[in-house]
Short mmCIF file of C-alpha atoms and ligand atoms in Angstrom, two decimals:
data_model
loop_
_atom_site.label_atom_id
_atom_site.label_comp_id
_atom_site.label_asym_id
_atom_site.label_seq_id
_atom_site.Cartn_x
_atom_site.Cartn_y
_atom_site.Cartn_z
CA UNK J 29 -25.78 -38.87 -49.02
CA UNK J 30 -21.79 -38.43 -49.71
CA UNK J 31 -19.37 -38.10 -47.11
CA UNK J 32 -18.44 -33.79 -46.40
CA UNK J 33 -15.38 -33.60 -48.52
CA UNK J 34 -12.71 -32.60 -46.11
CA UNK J 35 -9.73 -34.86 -46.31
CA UNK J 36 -7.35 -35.51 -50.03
CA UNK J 37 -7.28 -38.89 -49.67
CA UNK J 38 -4.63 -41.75 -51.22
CA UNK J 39 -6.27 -44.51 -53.55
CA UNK J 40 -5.53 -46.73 -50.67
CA UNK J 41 -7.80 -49.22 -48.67
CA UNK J 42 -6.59 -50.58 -45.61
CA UNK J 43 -8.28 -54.17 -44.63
CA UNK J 44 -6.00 -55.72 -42.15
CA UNK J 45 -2.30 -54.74 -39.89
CA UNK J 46 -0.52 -56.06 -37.37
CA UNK J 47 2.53 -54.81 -35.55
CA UNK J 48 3.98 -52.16 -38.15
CA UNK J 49 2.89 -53.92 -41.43
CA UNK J 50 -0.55 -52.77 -42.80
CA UNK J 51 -2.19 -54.31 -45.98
CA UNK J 52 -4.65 -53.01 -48.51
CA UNK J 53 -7.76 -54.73 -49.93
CA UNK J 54 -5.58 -56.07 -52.58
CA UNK J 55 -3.30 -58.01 -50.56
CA UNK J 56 -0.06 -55.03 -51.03
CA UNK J 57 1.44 -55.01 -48.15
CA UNK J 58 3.25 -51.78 -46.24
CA UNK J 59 5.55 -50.54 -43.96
CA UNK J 60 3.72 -48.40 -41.43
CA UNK J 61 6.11 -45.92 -40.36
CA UNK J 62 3.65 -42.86 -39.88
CA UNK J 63 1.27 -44.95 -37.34
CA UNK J 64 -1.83 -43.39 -38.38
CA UNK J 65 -0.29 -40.47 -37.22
CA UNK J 66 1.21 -41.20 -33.84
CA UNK J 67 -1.89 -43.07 -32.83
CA UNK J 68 -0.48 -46.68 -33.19
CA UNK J 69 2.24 -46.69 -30.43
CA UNK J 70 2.24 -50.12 -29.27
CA UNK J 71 1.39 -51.47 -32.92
CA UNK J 72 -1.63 -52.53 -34.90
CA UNK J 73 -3.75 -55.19 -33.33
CA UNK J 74 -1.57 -56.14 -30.61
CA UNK J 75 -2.89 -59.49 -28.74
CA UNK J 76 -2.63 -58.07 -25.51
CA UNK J 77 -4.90 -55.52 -26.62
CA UNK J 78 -7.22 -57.41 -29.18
CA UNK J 79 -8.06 -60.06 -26.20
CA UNK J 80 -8.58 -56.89 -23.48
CA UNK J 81 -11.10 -55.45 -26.19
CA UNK J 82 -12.67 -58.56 -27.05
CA UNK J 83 -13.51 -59.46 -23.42
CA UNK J 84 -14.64 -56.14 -21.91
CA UNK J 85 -16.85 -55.45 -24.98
CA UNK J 86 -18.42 -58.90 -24.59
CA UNK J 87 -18.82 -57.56 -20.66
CA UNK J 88 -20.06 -54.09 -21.31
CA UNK J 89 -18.98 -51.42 -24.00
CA UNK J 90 -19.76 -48.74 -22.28
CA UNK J 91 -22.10 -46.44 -20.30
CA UNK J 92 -21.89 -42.67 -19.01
CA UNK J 93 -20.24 -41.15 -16.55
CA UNK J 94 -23.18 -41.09 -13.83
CA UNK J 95 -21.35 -44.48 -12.86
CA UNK J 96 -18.36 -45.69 -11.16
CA UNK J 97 -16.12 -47.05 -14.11
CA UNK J 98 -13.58 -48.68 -12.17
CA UNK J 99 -10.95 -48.64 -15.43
CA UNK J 100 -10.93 -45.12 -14.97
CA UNK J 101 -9.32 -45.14 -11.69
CA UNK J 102 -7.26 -47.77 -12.94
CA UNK J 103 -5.93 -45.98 -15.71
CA UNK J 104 -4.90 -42.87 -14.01
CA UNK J 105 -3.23 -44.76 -11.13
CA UNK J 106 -1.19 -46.52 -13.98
CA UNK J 107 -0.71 -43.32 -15.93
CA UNK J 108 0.43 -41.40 -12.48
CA UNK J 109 3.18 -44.03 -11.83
CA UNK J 110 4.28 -44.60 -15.30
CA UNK J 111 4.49 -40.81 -16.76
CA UNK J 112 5.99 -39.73 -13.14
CA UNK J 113 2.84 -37.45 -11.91
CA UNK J 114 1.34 -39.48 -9.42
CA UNK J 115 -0.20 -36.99 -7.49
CA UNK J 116 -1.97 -34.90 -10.37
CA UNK J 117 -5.36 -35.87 -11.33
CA UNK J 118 -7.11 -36.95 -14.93
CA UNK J 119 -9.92 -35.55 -16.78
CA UNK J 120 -10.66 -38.17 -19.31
CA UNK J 121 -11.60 -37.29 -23.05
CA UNK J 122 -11.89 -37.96 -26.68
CA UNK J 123 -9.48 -36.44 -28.15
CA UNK J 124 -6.45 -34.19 -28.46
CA UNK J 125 -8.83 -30.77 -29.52
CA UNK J 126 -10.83 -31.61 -26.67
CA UNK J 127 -7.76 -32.36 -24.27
CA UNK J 128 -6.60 -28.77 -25.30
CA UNK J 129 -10.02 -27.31 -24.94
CA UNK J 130 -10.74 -28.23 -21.39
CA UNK J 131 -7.36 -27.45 -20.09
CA UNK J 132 -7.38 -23.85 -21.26
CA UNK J 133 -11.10 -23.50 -20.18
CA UNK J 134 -9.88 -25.42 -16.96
CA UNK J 135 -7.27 -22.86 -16.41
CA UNK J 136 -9.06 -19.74 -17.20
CA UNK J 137 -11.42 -20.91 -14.53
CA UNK J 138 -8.89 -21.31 -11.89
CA UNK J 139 -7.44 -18.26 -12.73
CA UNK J 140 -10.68 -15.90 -13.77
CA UNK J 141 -8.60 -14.38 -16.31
CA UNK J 142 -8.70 -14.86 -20.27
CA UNK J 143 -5.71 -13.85 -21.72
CA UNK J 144 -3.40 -17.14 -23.63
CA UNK J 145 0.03 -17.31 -24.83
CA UNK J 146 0.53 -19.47 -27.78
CA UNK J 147 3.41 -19.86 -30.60
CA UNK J 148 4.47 -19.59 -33.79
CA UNK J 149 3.48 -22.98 -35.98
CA UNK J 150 2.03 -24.43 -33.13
CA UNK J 151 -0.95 -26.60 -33.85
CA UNK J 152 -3.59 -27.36 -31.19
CA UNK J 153 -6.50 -29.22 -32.53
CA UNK J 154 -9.52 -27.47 -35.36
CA UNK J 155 -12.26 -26.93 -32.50
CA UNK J 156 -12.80 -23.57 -30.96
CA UNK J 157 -10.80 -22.84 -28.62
CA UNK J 158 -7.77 -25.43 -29.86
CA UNK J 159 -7.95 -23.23 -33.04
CA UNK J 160 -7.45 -20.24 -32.00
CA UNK J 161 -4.58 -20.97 -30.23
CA UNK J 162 -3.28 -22.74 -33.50
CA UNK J 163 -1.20 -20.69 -35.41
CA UNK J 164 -2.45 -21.36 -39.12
CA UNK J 165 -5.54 -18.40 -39.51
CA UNK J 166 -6.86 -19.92 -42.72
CA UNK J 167 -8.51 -22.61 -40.25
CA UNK J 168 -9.56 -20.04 -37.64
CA UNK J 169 -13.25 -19.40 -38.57
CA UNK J 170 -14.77 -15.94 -37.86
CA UNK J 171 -16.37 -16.98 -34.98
CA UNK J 172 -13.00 -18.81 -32.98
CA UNK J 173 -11.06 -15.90 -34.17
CA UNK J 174 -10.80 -14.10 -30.63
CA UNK J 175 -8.16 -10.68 -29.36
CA UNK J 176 -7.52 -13.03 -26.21
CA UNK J 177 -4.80 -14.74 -28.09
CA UNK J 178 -1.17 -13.49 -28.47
CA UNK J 179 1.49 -15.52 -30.35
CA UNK J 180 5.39 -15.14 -29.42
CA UNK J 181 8.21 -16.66 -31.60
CA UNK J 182 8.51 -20.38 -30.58
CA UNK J 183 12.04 -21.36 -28.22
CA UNK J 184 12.65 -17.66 -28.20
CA UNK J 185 12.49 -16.21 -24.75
CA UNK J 186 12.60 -12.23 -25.32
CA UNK J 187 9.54 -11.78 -25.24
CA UNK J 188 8.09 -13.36 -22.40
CA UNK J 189 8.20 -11.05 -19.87
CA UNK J 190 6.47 -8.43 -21.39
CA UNK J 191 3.81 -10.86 -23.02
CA UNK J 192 2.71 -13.19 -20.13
CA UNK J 193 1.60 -10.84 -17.37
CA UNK J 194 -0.94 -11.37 -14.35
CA UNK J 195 -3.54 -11.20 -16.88
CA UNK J 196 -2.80 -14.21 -19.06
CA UNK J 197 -4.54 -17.53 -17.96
CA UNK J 198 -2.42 -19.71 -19.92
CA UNK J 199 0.50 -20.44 -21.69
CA UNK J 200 0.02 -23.56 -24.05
CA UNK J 201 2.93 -25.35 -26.22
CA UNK J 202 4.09 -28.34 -28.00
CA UNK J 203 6.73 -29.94 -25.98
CA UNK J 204 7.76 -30.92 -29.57
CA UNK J 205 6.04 -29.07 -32.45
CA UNK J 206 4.80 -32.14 -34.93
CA UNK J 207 2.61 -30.12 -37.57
CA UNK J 208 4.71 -27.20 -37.63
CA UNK J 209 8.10 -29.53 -38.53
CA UNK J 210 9.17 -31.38 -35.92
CA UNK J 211 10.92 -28.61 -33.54
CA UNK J 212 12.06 -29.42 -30.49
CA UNK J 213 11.28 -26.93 -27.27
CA UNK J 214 14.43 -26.40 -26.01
CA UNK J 215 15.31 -26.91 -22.65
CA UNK J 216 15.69 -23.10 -21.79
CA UNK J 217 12.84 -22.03 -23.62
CA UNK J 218 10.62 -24.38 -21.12
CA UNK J 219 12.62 -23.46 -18.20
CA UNK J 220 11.67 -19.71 -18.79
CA UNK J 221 8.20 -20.74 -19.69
CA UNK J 222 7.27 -22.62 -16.33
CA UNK J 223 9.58 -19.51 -14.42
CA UNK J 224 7.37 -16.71 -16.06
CA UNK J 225 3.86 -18.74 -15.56
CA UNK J 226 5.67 -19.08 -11.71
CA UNK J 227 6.09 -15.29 -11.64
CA UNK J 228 2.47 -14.20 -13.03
CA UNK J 229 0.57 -17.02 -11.69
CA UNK J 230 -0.31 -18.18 -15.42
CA UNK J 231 -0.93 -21.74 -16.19
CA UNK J 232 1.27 -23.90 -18.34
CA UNK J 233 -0.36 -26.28 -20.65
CA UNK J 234 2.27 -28.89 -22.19
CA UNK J 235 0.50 -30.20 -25.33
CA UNK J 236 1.64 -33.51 -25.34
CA UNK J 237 -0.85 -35.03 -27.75
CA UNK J 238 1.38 -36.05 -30.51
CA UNK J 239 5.21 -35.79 -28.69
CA UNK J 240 3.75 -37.36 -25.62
CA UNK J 241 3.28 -41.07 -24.49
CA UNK J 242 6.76 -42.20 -24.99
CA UNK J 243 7.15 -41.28 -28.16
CA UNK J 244 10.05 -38.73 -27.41
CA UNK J 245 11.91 -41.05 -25.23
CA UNK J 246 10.67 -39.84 -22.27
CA UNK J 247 6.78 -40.36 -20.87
CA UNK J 248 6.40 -36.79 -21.96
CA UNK J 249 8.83 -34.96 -23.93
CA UNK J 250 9.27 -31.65 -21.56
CA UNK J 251 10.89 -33.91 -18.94
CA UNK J 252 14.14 -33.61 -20.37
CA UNK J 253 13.90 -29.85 -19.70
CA UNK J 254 13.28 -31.25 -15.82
CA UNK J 255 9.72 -29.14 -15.22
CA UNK J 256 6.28 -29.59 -14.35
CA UNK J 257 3.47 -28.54 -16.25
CA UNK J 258 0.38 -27.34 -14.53
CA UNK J 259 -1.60 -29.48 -17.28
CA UNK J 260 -0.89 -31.55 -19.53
CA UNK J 261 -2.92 -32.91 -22.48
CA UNK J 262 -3.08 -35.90 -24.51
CA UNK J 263 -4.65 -38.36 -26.93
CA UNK J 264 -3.16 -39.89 -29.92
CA UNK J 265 -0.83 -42.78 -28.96
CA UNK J 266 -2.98 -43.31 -25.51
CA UNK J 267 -5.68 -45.55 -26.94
CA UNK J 268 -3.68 -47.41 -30.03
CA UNK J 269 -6.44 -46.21 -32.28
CA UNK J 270 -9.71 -46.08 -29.90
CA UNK J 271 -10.61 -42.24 -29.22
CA UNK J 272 -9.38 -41.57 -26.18
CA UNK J 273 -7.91 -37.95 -24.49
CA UNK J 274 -7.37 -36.60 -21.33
CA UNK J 275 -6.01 -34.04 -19.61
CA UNK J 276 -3.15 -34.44 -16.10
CA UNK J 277 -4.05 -31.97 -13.73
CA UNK J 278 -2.05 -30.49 -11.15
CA UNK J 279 -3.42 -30.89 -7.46
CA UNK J 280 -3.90 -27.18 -7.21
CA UNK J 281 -6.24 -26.77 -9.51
CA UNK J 282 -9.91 -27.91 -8.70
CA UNK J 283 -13.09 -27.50 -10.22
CA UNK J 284 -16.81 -27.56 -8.90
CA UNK J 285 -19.31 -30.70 -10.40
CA UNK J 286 -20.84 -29.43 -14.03
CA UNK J 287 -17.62 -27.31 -15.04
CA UNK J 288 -16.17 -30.25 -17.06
CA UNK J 289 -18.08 -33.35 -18.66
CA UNK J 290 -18.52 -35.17 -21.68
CA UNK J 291 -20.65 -38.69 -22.60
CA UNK J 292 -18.28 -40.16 -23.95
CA UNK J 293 -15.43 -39.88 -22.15
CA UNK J 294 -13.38 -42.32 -20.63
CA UNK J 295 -16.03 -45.06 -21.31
CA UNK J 296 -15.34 -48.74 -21.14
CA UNK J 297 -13.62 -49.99 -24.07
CA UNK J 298 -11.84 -46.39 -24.00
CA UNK J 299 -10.64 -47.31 -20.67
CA UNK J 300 -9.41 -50.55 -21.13
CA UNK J 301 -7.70 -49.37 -24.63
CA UNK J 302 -5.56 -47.09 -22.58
CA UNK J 303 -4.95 -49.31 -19.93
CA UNK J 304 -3.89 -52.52 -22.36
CA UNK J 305 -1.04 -49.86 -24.15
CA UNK J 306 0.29 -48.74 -20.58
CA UNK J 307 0.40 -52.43 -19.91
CA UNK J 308 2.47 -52.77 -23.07
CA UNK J 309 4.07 -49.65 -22.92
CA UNK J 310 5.23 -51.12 -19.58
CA UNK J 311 5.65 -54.95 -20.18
CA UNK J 312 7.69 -54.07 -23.49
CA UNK J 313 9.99 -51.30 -22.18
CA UNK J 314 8.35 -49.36 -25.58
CA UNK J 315 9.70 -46.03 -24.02
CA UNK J 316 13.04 -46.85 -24.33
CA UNK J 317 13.20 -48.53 -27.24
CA UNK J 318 11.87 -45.41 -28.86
CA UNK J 319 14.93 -43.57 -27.41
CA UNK J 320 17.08 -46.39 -28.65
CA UNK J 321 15.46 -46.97 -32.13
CA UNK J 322 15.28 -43.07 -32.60
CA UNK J 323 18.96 -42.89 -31.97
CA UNK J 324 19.93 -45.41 -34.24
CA UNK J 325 17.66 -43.69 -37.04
CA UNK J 326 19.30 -40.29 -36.13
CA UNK J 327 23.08 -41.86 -36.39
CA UNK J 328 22.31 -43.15 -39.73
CA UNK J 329 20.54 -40.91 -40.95
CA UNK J 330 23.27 -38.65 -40.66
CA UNK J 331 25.15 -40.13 -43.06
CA UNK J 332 22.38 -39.59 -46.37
CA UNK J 333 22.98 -37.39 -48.93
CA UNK J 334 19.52 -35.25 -49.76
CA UNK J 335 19.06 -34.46 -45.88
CA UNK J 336 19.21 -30.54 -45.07
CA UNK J 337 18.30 -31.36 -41.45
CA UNK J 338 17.58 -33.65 -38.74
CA UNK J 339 15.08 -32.56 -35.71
CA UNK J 340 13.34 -34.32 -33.12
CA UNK J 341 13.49 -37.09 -30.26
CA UNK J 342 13.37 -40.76 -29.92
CA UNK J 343 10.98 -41.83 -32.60
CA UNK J 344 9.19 -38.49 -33.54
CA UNK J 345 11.76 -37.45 -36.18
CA UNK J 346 11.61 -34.89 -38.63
CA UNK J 347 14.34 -35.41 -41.90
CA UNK J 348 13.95 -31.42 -43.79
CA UNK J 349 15.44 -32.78 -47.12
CA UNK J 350 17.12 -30.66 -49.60
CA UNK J 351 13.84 -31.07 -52.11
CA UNK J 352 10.48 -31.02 -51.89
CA UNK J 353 9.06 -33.89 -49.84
CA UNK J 354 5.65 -34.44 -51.89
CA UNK J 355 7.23 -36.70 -54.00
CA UNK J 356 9.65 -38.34 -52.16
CA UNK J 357 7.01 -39.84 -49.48
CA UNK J 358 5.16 -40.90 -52.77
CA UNK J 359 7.87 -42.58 -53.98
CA UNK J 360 8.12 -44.28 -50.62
CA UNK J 361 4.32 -44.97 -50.44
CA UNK J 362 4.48 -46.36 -54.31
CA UNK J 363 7.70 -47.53 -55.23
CA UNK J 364 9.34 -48.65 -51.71
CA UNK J 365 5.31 -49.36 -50.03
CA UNK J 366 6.40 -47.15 -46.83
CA UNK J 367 3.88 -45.12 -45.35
CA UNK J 368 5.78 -41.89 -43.84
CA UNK J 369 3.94 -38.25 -43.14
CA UNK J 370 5.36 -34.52 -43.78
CA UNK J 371 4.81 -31.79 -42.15
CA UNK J 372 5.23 -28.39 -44.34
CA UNK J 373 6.64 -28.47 -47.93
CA UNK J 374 10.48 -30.19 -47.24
CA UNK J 375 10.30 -32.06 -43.98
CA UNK J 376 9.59 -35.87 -43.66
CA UNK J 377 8.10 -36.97 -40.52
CA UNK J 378 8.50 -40.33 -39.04
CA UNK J 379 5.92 -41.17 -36.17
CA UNK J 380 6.58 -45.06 -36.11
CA UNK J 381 5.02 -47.81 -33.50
CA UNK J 382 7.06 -47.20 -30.69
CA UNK J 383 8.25 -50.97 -30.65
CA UNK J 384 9.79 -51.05 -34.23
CA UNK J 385 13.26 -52.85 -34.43
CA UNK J 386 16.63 -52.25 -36.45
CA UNK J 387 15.53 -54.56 -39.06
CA UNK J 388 12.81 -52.08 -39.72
CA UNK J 389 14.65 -48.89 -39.08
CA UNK J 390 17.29 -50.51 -41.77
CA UNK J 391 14.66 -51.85 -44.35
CA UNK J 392 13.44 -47.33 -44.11
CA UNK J 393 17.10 -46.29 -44.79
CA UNK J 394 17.49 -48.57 -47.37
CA UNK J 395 14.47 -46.83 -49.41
CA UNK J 396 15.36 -43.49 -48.26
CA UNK J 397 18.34 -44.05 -49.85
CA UNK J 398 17.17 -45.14 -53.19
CA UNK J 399 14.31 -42.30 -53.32
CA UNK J 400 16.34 -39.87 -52.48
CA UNK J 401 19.18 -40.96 -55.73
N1 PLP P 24 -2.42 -31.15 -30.49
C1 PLP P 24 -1.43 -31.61 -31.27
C2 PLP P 24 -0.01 -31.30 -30.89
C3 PLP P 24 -1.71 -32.37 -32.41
O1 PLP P 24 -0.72 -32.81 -33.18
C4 PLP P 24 -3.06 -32.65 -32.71
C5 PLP P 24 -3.41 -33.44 -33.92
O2 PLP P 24 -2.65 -33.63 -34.82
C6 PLP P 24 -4.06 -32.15 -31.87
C7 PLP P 24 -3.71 -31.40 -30.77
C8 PLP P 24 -5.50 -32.42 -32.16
O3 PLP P 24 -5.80 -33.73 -31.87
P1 PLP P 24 -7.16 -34.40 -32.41
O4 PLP P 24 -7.03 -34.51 -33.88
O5 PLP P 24 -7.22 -35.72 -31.70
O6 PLP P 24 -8.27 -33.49 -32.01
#
């Protein structure tokens, strides 16, 4: 058997990291500045987290949800204090398609209606109901491709009156858009989101699977806008690399035993993943060094030639440069050994460790600077 040919991949194999530095089976070593993309927020192999893994695997790995898993309750009594929504409640799940998933079945449920709002170059996750809410139809399969779905220009407000009505179940966006280029949801955009959801009695789903987690500066990036989601989801950054998801319910919302479920989730060693990065997340002040780092990065970055544009928050940044980015982020993989992402065909996206320091915000300039001459 071969492996299903899905993903272009780099000649690269990846044998050992620590912190932000990865190394290939050759011995190269790299700058990680794309974290697996946002997964590694509180760095590759962190101690901390190595030793939490090592020990509760040697305990027990995992078993199903029929049992009391006492890192469950653990985690979302950290996750309620740290993020600021100690009274909603967590759904726990594998990833960020099957975060999304749940909460929009979750809130068609609550609200027996099965109408969804989603936006222009948003990008919710490739299973069914994630994709069709994702605004790219060439991977919408026949099957996901459903008339429930409506998509309004994203941080444009015109339209939402007329769009979300007392038929639409939910309204789901990126609190920062990371596939579709780094945009930022402005803060009146949100604000008329949650008011119209208030006024039709639709539910608003904050996709915080790639912006959330600290990674804008904030526990979740729509706080600066100052509202409350009825859901949010995430994934990514939560486990450091182990699949974990889950989704932050508001109290309001309930559902009966057998609605939601899955075998896998929130397991043991998932459990204790996500509870080792709050720990960190905590113990290192990570969510404000992402704010400070990202502003640094931001300042300086100002000041390159080659940059059209500069978009994003704390240390989810997107650099639109004047050329195509193909070959700059190979020049930064190959000549400068800098792993960076893109997102469309001119935008460079940075989705770092959230603990990375000056030294390796300067040592990235530096390069920029000479790939971009
Ligand atoms: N939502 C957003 C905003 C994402 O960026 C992604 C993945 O990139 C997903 C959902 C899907 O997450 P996963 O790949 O874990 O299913």
């Amino acid at each position: 058997m071969k492996l299903f040919d899905v993903y272009p991949l780099y000649p690269i194999e990846l044998v050992k990291a620590q912190g932000s530095k990865v190394w290939d089976k050759n011995g190269k070593e790299y700058l990680d500045l794309y974290g697996g993309h946002a997964v590694i927020s509180i760095g590759h192999s962190h101690p901390y987290y190595v030793e939490k893994m090592t020990t509760q695997l040697k305990n027990i790995g995992f078993y199903s949800n029929s049992i009391i898993i006492s890192g469950q309750e653990e985690l979302a009594e950290k996750l309620g204090r740290i993020s600021g929504y100690k009274d909603y409640n967590l759904f726990l799940t594998n990833s960020g398609a099957e975060s999304n998933e749940n909460a929009l079945k979750l809130a068609s449920f609550h609200t027996g209606r099965k109408k969804v709002v989603a936006f222009s170059h948003a990008f919710h996750g490739r299973t069914a109901g994630a994709v069709a809410v994702t605004d790219n139809p060439s991977i919408v399969a026949p099957v996901n491709d459903t008339s429930h779905v409506t998509f309004l220009p994203f941080n444009r407000t015109d339209e939402l009156e007329n769009t979300i009505t007392e038929e639409t179940c939910a309204v789901i966006v990126e609190g920062i858009q990371g596939v579709g280029g780094i945009q930022v949801a402005t803060i009146d955009f949100l604000k008329a989101l949650r008011k119209r959801c208030n006024e039709t009695g639709a539910m608003l789903i904050l996709d915080s699977v790639q912006c959330g987690y600290g990674r804008s500066g904030k526990f979740f990036s729509h706080q600066f806008a100052g509202i409350d989601p009825d859901m949010m989801t995430t994934a990514k950054g939560m486990g450091n690399g182990f699949p974990i998801g889950g989704v932050l319910i508001s109290p309001e919302i309930k559902a009966s035993y057998g609605l939601l479920g899955t075998t896998f989730g929130g397991n043991h060693l998932a459990c204790t993943a996500a509870n080792a990065v709050l720990d960190i997340i905590e113990k290192e002040s990570l969510i404000e060094n992402a704010e400070k780092i990202g502003n640094y990065l931001m300042h300086e970055l100002k000041s390159i030639s080659g940059i059209k544009e500069l978009r994003g928050r704390g240390l989810m940044i997107g650099i639109e440069l004047e050329q195509a980015v193909g070959p700059i982020r190979d020049a930064l993989l190959n000549k400068e050994n800098i792993f960076c992402g893109y997102a469309g065909k001119h935008t460079l996206r940075l989705l770092p460790s959230l603990g990375i320091n000056q030294q390796i915000a300067d040592q990235f300039l530096t390069s920029l600077k000479a790939v971009l001459n």
